[in-house]
CSV table of C-alpha atoms in Angstrom, one decimal:
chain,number,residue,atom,x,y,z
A,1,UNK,CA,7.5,14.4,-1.7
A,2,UNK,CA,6.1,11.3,-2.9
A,3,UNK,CA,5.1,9.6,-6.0
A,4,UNK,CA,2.1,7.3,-6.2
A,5,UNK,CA,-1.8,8.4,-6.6
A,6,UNK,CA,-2.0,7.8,-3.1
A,7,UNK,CA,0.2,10.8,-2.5
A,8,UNK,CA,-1.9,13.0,-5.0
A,9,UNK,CA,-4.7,13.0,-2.4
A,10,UNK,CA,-2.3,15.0,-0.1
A,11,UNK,CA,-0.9,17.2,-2.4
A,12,UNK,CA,-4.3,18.0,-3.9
A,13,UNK,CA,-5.5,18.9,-0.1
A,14,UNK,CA,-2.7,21.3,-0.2
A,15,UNK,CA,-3.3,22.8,-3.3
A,16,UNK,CA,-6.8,23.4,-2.7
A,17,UNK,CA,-6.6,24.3,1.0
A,18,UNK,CA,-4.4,27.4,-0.3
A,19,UNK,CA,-0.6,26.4,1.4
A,20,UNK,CA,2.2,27.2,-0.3
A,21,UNK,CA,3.5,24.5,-1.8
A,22,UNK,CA,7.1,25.8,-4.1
A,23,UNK,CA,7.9,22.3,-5.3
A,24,UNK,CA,7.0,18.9,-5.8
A,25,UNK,CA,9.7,16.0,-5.4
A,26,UNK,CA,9.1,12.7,-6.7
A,27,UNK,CA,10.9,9.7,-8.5
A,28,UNK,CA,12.0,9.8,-12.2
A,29,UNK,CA,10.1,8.8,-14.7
A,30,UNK,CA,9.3,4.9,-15.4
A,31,UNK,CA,10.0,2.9,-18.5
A,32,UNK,CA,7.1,0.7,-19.7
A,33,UNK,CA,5.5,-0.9,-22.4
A,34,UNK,CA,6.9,-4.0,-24.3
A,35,UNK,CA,10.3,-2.9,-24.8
A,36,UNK,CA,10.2,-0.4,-21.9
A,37,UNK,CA,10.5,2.4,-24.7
A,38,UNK,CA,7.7,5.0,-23.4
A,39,UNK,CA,8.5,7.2,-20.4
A,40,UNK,CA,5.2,7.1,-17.5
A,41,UNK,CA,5.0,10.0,-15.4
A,42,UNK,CA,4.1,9.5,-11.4
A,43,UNK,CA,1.0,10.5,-10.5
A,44,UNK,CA,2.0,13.1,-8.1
A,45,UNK,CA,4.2,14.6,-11.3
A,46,UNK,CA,1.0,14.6,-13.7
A,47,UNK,CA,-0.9,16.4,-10.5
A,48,UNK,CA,1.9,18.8,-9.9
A,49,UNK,CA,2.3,20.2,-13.5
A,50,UNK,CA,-1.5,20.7,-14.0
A,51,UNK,CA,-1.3,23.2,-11.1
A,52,UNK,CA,2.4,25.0,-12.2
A,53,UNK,CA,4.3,23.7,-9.4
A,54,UNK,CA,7.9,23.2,-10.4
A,55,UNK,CA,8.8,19.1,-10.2
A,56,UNK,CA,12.1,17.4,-9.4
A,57,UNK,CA,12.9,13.8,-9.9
A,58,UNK,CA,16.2,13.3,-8.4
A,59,UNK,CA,18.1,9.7,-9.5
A,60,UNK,CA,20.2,10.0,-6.4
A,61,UNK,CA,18.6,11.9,-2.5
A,62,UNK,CA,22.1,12.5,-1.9
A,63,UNK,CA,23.2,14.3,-5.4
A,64,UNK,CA,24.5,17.7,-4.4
A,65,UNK,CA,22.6,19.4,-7.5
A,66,UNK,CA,19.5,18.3,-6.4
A,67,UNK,CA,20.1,19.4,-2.8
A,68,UNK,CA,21.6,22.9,-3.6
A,69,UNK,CA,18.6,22.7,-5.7
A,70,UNK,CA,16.0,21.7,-2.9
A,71,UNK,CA,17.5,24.0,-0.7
A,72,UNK,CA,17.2,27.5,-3.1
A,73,UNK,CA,12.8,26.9,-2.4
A,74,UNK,CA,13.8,27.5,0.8
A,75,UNK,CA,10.9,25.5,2.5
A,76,UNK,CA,9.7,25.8,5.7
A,77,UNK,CA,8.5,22.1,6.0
A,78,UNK,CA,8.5,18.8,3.8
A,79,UNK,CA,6.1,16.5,3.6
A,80,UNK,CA,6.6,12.8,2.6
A,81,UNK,CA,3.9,10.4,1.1
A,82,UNK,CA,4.5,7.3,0.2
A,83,UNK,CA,8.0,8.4,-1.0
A,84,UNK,CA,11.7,7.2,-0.5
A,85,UNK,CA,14.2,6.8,2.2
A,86,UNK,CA,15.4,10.1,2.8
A,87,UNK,CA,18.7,11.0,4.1
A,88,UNK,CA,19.3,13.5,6.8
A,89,UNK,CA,20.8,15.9,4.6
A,90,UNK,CA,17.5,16.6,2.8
A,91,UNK,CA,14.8,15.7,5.7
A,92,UNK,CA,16.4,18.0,8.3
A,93,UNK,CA,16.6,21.0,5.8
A,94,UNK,CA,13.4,22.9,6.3
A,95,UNK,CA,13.5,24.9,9.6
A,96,UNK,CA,10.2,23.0,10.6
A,97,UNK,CA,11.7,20.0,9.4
A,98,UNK,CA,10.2,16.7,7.4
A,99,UNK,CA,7.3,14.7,8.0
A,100,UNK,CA,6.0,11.5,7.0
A,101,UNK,CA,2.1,10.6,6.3
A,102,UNK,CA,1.9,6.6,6.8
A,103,UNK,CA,-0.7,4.3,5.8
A,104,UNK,CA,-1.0,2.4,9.1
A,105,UNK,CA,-0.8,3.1,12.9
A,106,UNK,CA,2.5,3.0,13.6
A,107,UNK,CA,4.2,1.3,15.2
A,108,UNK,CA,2.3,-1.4,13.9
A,109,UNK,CA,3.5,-2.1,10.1
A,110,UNK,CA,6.1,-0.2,9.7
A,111,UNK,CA,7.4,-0.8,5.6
A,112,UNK,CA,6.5,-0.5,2.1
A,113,UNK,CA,3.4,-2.4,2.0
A,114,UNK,CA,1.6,-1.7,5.1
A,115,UNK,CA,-2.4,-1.4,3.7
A,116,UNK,CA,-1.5,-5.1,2.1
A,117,UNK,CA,-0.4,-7.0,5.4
A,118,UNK,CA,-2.7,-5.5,7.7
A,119,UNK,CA,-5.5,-6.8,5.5
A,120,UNK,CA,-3.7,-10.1,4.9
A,121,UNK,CA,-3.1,-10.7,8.7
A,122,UNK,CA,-6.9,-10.1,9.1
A,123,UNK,CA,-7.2,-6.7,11.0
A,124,UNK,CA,-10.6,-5.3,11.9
A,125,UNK,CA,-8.6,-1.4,11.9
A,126,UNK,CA,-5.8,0.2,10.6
A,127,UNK,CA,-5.6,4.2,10.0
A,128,UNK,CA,-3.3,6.7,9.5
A,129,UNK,CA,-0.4,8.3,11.3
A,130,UNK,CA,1.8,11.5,10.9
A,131,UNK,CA,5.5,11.7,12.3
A,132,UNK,CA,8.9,13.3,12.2
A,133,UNK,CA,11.2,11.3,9.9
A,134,UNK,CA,14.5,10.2,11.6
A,135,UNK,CA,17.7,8.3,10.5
A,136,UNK,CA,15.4,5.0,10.6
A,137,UNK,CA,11.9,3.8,8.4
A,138,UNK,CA,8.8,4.5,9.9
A,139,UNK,CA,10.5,5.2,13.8
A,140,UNK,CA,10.1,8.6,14.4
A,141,UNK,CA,7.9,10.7,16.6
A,142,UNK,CA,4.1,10.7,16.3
A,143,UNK,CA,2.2,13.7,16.0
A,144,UNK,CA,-1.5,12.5,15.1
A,145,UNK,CA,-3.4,9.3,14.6
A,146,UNK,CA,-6.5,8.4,12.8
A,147,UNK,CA,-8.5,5.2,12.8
A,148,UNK,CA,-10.3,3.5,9.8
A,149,UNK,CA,-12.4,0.7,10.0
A,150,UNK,CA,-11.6,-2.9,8.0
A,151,UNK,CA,-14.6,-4.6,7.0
A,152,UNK,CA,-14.5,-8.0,6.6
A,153,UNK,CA,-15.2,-8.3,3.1
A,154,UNK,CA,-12.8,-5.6,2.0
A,155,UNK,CA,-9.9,-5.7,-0.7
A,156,UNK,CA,-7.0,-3.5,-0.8
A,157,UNK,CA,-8.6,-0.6,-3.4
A,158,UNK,CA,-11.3,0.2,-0.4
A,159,UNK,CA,-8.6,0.7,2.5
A,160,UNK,CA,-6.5,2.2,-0.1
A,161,UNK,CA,-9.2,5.2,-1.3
A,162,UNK,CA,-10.3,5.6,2.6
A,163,UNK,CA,-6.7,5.8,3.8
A,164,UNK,CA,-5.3,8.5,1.2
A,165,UNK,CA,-8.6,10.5,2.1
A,166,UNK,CA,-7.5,10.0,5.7
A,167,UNK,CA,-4.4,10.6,5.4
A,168,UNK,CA,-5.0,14.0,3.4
A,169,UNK,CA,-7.1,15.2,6.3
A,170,UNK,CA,-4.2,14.2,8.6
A,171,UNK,CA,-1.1,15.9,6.6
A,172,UNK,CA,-3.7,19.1,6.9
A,173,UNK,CA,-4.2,19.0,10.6
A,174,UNK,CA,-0.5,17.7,11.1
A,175,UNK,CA,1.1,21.0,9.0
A,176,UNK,CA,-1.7,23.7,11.0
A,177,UNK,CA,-0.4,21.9,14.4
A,178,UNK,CA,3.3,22.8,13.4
A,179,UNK,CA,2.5,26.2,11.8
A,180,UNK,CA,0.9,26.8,15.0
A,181,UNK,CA,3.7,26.1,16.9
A,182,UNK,CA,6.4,27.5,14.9
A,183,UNK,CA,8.0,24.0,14.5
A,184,UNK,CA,7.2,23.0,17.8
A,185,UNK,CA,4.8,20.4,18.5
A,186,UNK,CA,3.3,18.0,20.8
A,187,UNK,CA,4.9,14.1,19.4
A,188,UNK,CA,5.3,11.2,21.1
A,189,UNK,CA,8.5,8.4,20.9
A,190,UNK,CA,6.3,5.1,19.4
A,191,UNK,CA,8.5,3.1,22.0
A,192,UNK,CA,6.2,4.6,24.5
A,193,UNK,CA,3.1,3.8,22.1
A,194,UNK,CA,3.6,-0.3,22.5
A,195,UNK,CA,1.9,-2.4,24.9
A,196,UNK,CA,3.7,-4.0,27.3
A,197,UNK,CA,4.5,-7.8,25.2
A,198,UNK,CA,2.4,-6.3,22.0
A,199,UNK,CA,3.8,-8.2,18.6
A,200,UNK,CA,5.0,-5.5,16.1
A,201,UNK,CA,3.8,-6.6,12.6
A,202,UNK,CA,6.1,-5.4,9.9
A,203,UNK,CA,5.2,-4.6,6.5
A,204,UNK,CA,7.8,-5.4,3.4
A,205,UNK,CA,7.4,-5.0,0.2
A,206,UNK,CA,5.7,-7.6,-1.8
A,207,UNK,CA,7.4,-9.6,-4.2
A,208,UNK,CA,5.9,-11.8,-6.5
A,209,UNK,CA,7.4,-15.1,-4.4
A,210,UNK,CA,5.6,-13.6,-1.6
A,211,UNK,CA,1.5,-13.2,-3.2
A,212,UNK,CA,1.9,-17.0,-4.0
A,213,UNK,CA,-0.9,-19.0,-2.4
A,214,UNK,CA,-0.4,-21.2,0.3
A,215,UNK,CA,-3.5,-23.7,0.1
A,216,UNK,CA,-1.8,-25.7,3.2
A,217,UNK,CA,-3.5,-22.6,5.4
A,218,UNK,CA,-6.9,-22.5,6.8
A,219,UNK,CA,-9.4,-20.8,4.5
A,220,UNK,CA,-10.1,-17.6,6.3
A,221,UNK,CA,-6.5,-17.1,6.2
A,222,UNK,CA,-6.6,-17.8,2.4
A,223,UNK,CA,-9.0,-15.9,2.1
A,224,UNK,CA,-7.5,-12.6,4.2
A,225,UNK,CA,-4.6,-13.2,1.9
A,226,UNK,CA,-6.5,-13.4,-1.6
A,227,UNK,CA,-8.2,-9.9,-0.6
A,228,UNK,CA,-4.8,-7.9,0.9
A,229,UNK,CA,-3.7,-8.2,-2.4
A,230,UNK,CA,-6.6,-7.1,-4.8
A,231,UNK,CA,-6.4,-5.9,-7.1
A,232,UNK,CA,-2.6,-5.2,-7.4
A,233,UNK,CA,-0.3,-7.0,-7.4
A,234,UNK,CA,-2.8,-10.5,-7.1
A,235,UNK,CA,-2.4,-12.8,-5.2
A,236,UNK,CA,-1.9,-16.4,-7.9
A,237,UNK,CA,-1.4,-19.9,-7.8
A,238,UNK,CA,-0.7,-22.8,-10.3
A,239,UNK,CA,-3.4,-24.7,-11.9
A,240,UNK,CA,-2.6,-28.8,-12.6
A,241,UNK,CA,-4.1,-28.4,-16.1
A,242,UNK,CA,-6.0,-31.8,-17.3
A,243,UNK,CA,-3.3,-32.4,-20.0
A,244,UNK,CA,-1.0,-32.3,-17.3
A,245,UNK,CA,0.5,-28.8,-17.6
A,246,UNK,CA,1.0,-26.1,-15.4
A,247,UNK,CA,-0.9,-22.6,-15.8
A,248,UNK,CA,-0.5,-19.9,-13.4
A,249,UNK,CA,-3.6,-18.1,-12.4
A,250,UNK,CA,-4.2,-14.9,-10.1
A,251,UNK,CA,-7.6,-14.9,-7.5
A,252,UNK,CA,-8.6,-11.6,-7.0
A,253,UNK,CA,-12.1,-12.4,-5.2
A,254,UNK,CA,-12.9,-15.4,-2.9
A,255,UNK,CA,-16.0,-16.6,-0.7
A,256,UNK,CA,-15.7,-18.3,2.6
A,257,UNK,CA,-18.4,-21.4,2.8
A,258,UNK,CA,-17.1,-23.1,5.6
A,259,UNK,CA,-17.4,-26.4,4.1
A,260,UNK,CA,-15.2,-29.2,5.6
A,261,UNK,CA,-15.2,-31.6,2.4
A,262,UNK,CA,-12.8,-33.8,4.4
A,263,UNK,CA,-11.9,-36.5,2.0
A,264,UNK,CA,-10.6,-34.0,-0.6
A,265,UNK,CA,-7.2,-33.4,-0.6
A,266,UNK,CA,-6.0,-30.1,0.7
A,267,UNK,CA,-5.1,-28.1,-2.8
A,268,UNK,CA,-8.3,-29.9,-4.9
A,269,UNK,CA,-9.8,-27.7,-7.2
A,270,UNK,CA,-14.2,-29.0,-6.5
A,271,UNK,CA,-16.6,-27.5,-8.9
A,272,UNK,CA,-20.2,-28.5,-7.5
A,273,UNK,CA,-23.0,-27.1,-9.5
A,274,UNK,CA,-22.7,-23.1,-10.2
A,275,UNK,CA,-19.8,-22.9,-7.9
A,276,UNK,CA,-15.9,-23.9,-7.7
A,277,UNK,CA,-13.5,-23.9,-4.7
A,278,UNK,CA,-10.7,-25.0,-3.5
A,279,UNK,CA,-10.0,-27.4,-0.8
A,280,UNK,CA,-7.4,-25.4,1.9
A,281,UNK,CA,-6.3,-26.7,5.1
A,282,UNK,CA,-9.6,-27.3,7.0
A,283,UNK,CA,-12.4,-25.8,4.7
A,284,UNK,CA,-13.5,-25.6,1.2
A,285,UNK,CA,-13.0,-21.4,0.0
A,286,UNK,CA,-15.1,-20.7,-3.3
A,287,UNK,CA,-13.3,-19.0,-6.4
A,288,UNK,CA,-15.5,-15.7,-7.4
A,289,UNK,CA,-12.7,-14.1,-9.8
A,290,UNK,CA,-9.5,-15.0,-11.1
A,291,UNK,CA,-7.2,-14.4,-14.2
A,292,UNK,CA,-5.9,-17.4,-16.2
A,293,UNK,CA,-2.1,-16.6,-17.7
A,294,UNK,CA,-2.7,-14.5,-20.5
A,295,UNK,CA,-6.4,-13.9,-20.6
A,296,UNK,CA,-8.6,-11.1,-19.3
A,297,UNK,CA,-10.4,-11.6,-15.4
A,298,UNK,CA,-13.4,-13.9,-15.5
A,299,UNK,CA,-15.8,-15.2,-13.4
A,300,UNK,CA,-14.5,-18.4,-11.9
A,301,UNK,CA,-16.8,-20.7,-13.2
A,302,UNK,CA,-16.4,-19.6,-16.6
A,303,UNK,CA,-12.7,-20.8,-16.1
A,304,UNK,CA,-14.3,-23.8,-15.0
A,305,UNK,CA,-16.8,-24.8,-17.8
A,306,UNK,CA,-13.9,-24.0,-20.1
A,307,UNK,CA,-12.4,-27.0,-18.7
A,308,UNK,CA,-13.4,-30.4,-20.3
């Protein structure tokens, strides 16, 4: 069960690793385009059909069509990437029941978006964990971990491609460890995984409100923010035009310089020979690629010569 490309990686381990997987779950079918008149299919449907594995794309978890229909495979176990809420009716139905592969180590950044906000908070590490799915997101019982390294300079497309390789090689070892033991396997409770006064970060899915730039913040945290949302869905901020209008523009690569510029006001957009920043809270953070409203991604000082 899931839908995204991130899920294909999975499903492909599957598939290639010679499990039986009887069907494929995944979400309808996506209107796009100008008038939303073309149909997209999810990556994990595209994957699924190339190999002959029958696909359903339930409206409703709940519908009892789709469950009777679910239920005639007669699965042993589910597995869930990057998917829906599921309710019990459909995760408790396989005699091994349901697990879940999650791009973070839980509990840390439980949520939609968990590879954006571990990079935006600035983490050195995130990984991947598999667990039993319960009545609640992201709470059930662990079964494995894995840890990948953040680098500093890294935007969401390199944790994403290392994660879904990750987390492939975890669903793997996750469904031998349950095949193994008939359905029974070693998990732990992830209230017994926290720290003693450890903050839980939580991960929500990103609105566009939420990837607007706060130039108010220190720069490295700018700059954390600017790269845990590249390339999608950008992170963007308005541009005080010099006939005085307002254009939104998305950053999608910055530079720390660590320049304190302190009689610029916090916001100030500084070009200074073959480089442009911006002024945040305490230092100057240089512009390396952005997207003016309606125009292709340029380097930053293009935008900025184009300026008169």
């Amino acid at each position: 069960m899931g839908t995204p490309e991130f899920a294909v990686g999975t499903l492909k381990a599957l598939v290639e690793n010679e499990y039986n997987v009887v069907a494929v779950v995944t979400q309808p079918d996506k209107p796009v385009g100008r008038h939303a008149s073309v149909l997209r299919a999810p990556e994990v449907k595209n994957y699924a059909l190339s190999k002959g594995i029958p696909v359903l794309q339930p409206e409703k978890m709940k519908d009892s069509e789709f469950v009777e229909q679910l239920r005639s495979y007669n699965a042993d176990l589910q597995v869930v990437v990057a998917f829906r809420m599921l309710p019990e009716i459909v995760w408790d139905m396989p005699r091994f029941g349901t697990f879940n592969v999650h791009a973070a180590l839980l509990p840390q950044y439980r949520g939609a978006a968990p590879i954006n906000w571990a990079i935006i908070n600035g983490e050195t590490q995130t990984g991947v964990t598999t667990f039993f799915l319960d009545h609640d997101i992201d709470t059930g019982r662990v079964i494995l971990q894995h840890k990948f390294d953040i680098p500093d300079d890294a935007d969401v497309e390199y944790v994403y491609d290392g994660l879904m390789e990750l987390g492939a090689k975890a669903a793997l070892e996750t469904v031998d460890k349950i095949i193994e033991g008939e359905g029974k396997v070693l998990s732990v409770m992830q209230d017994d995984m926290c720290a003693c006064g450890e903050k839980l970060h939580d991960a929500p899915k990103l609105f566009k409100d939420s990837c607007r730039i706060d130039w108010g913040k220190p720069a490295k945290e700018v700059y954390d923010f600017v790269r845990g949302l590249s390339p999608i869905p950008g992170a963007w901020g308005i541009v005080k035009m010099p006939d005085g209008s307002d254009m939104e523009m998305k950053i999608y690569k910055t530079n720390k310089c660590e320049e304190m510029a302190e009689c610029v006001p916090v916001g100030t957009f500084v070009k200074e020979k073959k480089h442009c920043y911006v002024k945040c809270s305490d230092f100057l953070l240089e512009l390396v690629t952005v997207q003016p409203s309606g125009r292709k991604k340029m380097d930053a000082m293009a935008f900025a010569n184009g300026l008169h």
